[in-house]
CSV table of C-alpha atoms in Angstrom, one decimal:
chain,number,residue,atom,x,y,z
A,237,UNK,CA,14.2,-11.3,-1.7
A,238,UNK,CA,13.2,-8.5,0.1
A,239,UNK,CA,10.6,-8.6,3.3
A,240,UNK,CA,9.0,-6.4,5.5
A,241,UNK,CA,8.3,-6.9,9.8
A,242,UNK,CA,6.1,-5.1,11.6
A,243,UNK,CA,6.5,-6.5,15.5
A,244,UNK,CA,2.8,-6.3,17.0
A,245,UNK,CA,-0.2,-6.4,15.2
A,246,UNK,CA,-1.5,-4.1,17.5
A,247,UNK,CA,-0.2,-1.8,19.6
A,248,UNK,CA,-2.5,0.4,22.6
A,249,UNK,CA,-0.8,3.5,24.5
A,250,UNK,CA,-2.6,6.1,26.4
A,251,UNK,CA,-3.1,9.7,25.3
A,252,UNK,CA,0.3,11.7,25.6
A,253,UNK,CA,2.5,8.7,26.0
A,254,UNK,CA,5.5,7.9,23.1
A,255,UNK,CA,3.9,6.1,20.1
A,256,UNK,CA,6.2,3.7,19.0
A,257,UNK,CA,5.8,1.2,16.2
A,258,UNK,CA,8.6,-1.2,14.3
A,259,UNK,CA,9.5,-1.8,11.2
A,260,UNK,CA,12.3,-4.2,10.2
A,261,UNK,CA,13.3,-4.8,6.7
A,262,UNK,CA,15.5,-7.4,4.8
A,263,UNK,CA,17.2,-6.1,1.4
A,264,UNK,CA,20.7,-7.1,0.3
A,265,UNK,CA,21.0,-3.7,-1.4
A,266,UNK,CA,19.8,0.1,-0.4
A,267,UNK,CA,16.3,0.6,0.6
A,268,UNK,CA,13.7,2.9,-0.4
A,269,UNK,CA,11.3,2.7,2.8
A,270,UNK,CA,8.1,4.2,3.7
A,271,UNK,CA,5.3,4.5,6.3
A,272,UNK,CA,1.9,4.8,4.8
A,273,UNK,CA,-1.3,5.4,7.7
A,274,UNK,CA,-4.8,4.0,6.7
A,275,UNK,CA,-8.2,5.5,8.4
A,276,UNK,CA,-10.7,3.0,8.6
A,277,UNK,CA,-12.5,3.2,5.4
A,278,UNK,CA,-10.2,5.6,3.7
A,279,UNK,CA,-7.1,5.1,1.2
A,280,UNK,CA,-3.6,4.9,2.5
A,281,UNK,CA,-1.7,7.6,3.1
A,282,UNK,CA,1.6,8.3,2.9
A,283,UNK,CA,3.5,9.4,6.8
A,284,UNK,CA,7.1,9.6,5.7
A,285,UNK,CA,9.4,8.1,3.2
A,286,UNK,CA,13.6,7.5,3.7
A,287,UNK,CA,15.2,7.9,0.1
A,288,UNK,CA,19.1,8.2,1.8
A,289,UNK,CA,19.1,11.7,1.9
A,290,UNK,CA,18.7,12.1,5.9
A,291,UNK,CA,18.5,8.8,8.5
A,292,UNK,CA,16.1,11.0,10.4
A,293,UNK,CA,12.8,11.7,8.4
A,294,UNK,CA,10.1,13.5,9.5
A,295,UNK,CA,6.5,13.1,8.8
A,296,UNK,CA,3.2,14.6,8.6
A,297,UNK,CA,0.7,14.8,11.7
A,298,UNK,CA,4.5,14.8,14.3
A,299,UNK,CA,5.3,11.7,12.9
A,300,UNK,CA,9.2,10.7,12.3
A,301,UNK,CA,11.2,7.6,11.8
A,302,UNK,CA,14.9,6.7,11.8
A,303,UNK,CA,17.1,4.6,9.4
A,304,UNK,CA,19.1,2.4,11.0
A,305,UNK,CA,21.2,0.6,8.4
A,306,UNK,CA,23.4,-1.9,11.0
A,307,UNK,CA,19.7,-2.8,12.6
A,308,UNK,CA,17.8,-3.5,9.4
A,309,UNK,CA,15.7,-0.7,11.2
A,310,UNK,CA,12.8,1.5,10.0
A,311,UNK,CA,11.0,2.6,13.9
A,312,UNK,CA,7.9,4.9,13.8
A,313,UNK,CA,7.8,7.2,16.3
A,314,UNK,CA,5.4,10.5,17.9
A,315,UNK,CA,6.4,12.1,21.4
A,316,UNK,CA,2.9,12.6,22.1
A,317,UNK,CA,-0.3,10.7,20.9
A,318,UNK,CA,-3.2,12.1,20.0
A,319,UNK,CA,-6.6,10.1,19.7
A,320,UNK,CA,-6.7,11.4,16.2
A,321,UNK,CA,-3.8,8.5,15.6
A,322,UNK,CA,-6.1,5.7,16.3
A,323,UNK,CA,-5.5,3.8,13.0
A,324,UNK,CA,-3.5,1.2,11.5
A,325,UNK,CA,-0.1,2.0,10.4
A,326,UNK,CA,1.9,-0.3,7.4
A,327,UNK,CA,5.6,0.0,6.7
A,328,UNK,CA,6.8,-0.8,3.2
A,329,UNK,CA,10.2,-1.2,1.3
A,330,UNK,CA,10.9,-0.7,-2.2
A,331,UNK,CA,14.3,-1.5,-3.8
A,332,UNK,CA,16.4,-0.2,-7.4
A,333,UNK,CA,14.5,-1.6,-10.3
A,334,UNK,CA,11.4,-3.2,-8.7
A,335,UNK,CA,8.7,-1.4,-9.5
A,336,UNK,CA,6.5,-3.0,-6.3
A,337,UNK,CA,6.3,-1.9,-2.8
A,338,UNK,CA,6.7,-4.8,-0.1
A,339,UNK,CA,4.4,-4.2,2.8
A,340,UNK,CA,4.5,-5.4,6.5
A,341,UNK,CA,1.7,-7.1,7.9
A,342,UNK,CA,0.9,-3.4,9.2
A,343,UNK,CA,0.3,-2.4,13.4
A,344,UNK,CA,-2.9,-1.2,14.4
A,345,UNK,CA,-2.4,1.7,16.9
A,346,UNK,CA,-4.9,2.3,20.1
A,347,UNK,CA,-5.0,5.4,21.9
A,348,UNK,CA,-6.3,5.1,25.0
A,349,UNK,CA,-7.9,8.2,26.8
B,115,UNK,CA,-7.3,18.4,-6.8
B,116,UNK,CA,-9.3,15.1,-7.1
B,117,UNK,CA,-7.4,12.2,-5.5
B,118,UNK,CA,-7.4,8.4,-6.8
B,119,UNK,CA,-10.7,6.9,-7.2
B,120,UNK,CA,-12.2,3.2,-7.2
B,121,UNK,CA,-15.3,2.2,-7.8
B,122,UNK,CA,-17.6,0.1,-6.5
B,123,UNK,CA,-16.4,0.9,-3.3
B,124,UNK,CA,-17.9,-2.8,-2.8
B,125,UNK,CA,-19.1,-6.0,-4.8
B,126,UNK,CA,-20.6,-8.9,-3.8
B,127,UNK,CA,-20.0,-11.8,-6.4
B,128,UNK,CA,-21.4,-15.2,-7.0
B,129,UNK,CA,-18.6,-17.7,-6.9
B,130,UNK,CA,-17.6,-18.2,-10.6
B,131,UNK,CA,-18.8,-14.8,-12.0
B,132,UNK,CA,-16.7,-12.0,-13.6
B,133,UNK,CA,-16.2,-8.9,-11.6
B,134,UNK,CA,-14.2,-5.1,-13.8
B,135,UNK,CA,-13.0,-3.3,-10.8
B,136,UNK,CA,-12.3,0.8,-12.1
B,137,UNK,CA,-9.2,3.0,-10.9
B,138,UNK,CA,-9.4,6.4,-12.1
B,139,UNK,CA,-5.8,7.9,-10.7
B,140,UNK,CA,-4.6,11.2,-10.5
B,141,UNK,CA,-4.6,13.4,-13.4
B,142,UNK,CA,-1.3,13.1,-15.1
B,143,UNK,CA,0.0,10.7,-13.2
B,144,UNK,CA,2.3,8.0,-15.4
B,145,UNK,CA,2.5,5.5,-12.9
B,146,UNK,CA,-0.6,3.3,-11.6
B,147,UNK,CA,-0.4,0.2,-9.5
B,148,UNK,CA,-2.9,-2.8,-8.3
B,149,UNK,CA,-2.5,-4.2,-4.8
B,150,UNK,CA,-5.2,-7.0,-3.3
B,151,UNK,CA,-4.9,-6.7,0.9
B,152,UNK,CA,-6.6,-9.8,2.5
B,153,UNK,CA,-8.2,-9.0,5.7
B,154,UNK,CA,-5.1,-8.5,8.4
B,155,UNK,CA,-3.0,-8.0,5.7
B,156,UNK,CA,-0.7,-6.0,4.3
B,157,UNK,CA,-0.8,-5.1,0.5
B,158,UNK,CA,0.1,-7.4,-1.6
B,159,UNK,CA,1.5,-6.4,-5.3
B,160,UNK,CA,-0.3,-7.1,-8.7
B,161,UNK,CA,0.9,-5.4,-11.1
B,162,UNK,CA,2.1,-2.1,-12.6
B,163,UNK,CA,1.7,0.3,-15.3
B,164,UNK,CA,3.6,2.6,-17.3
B,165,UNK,CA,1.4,4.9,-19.2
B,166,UNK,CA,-0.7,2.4,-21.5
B,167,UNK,CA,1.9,-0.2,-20.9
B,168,UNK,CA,1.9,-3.0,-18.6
B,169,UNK,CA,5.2,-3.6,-17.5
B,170,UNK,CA,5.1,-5.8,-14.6
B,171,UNK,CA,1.8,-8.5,-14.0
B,172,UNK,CA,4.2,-10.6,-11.6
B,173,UNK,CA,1.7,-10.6,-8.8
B,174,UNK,CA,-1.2,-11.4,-10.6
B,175,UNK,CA,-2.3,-14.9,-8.9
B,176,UNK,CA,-4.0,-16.5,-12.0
B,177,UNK,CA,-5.2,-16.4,-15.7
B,178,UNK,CA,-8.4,-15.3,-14.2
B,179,UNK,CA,-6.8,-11.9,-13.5
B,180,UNK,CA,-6.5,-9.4,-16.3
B,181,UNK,CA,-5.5,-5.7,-16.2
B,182,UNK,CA,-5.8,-2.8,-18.6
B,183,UNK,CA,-5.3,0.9,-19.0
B,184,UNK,CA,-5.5,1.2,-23.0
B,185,UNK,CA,-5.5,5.2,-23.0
B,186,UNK,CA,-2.8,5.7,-20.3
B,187,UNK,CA,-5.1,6.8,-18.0
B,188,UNK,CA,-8.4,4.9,-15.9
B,189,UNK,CA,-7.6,1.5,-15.8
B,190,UNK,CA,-10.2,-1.8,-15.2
B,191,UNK,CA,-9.0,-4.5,-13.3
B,192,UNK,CA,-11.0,-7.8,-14.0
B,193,UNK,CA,-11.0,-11.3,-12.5
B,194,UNK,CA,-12.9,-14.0,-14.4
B,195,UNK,CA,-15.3,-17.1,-12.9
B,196,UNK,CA,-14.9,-15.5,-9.4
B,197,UNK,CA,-13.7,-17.7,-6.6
B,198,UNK,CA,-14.0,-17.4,-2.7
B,199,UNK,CA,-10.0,-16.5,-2.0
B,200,UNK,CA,-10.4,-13.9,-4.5
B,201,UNK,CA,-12.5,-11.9,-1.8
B,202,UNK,CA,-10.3,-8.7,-0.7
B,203,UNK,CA,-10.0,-5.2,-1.5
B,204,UNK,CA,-8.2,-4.2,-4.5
B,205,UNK,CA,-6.4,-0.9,-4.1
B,206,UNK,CA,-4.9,1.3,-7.0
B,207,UNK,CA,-2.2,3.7,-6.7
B,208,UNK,CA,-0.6,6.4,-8.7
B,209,UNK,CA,2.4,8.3,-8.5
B,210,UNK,CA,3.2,11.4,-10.7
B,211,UNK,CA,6.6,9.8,-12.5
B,212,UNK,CA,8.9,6.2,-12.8
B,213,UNK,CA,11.2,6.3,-10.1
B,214,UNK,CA,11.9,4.2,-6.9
B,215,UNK,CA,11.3,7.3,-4.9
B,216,UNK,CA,8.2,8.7,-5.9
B,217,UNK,CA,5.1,8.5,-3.4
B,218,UNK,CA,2.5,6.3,-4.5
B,219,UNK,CA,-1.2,8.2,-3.8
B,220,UNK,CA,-3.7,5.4,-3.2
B,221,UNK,CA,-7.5,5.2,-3.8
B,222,UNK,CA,-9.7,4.2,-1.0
B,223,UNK,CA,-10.1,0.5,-2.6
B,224,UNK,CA,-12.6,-2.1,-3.5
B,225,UNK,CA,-13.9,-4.6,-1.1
B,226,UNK,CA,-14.6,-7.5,-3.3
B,227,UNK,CA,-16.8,-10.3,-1.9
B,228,UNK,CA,-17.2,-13.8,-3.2
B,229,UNK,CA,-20.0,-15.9,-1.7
């Protein structure tokens, strides 16, 4: 079965530092993974997606995140962080023939001025 | 253009009544999903459409939980004789085709609460 883990449930850097949020993921077979951002009361929204194309992939808002296959890896990452990140972040992974995405737990990011 | 919406944005519900929660996804789109996030949560899947066709209601919890989208389009959500671990929000998603790749767009959700 696959499973999703996002190490921190919350996660505070100051303004300007390296954002960095993980993702781990469990699949016996290739993933489909994404990172989806969620504003407080607004609708998820998608940050970047790995279909196998690229192991780099880069994002919306300076966002990117690599694929590393031998570390069952999916890392989130911006140089620089804005206060406009403050939000929580939720990686998911989706697999050949299953319809569903499988969601982490999600981080909640904290820019600090 | 319009994005995915829910509504009520919020219920409250009496333990043990019946609650129709609306998705009204993206024009078009074939695809259309039901998640329920508990608080601290991540999304959790319920189940999945095709057009009018329901393909996938693994994640539905109960028999109290029923889904529909009879014209391939807005689709109701309902739970029946409410209880107190049903309180979440429900989110709905579409995407514009099948396909393991395709970016799910999600409404801003419905934040059901059972007293």
């Amino acid at each position: 079965a696959q499973s999703v883990t996002q190490l921190g449930s919350h996660v505070s850097v100051s303004e300007g530092a390296l954002v960095l949020l993980r993702c781990n993921y469990s699949s016996s077979v290739p993933p489909y993974l994404f990172w989806y951002v969620q504003y407080p009361n607004q609708g998820l929204q998608l940050l970047l997606k790995y279909t196998s194309a690229a192991t780099l992939v880069k994002g919306i808002n300076g966002f990117e995140a690599e694929f590393k296959k031998s570390e069952t890896s999916f890392h989130l990452t911006k140089p620089s962080a804005h206060m406009s990140d403050a939000a929580e972040y939720f990686c998911a992974v989706r697999v050949d023939s299953n319809y569903q995405l499988i969601w982490g737990a999600g981080t909640k990011l904290i820019i600090k001025p | 253009g319009a994005g995915v919406s829910q509504s009520p944005r919020y219920k409250v519900a009496k333990r043990g009544q019946d609650v129709a929660l609306r998705c009204d996804p993206i024009s078009g789109h074939v695809s259309l999903f039901w998640y329920q996030q508990a608080l601290g949560q991540g999304p959790e899947f319920l189940t999945y459409f095709q057009n009018e066709a329901q393909l996938d209601k693994s994640g539905l919890p109960s028999d109290r939980f029923f889904a529909e989208r009879p014209e391939g389009s807005v689709s109701t959500l309902k739970i029946q004789r409410t209880q107190q671990e049903d309180s979440a929000v429900y989110l709905c998603a579409s995407s514009p085709r099948t396909g393991d790749q395709e970016t799910q767009y999600f409404g801003p959700g419905t934040r059901l609460l059972v007293l």
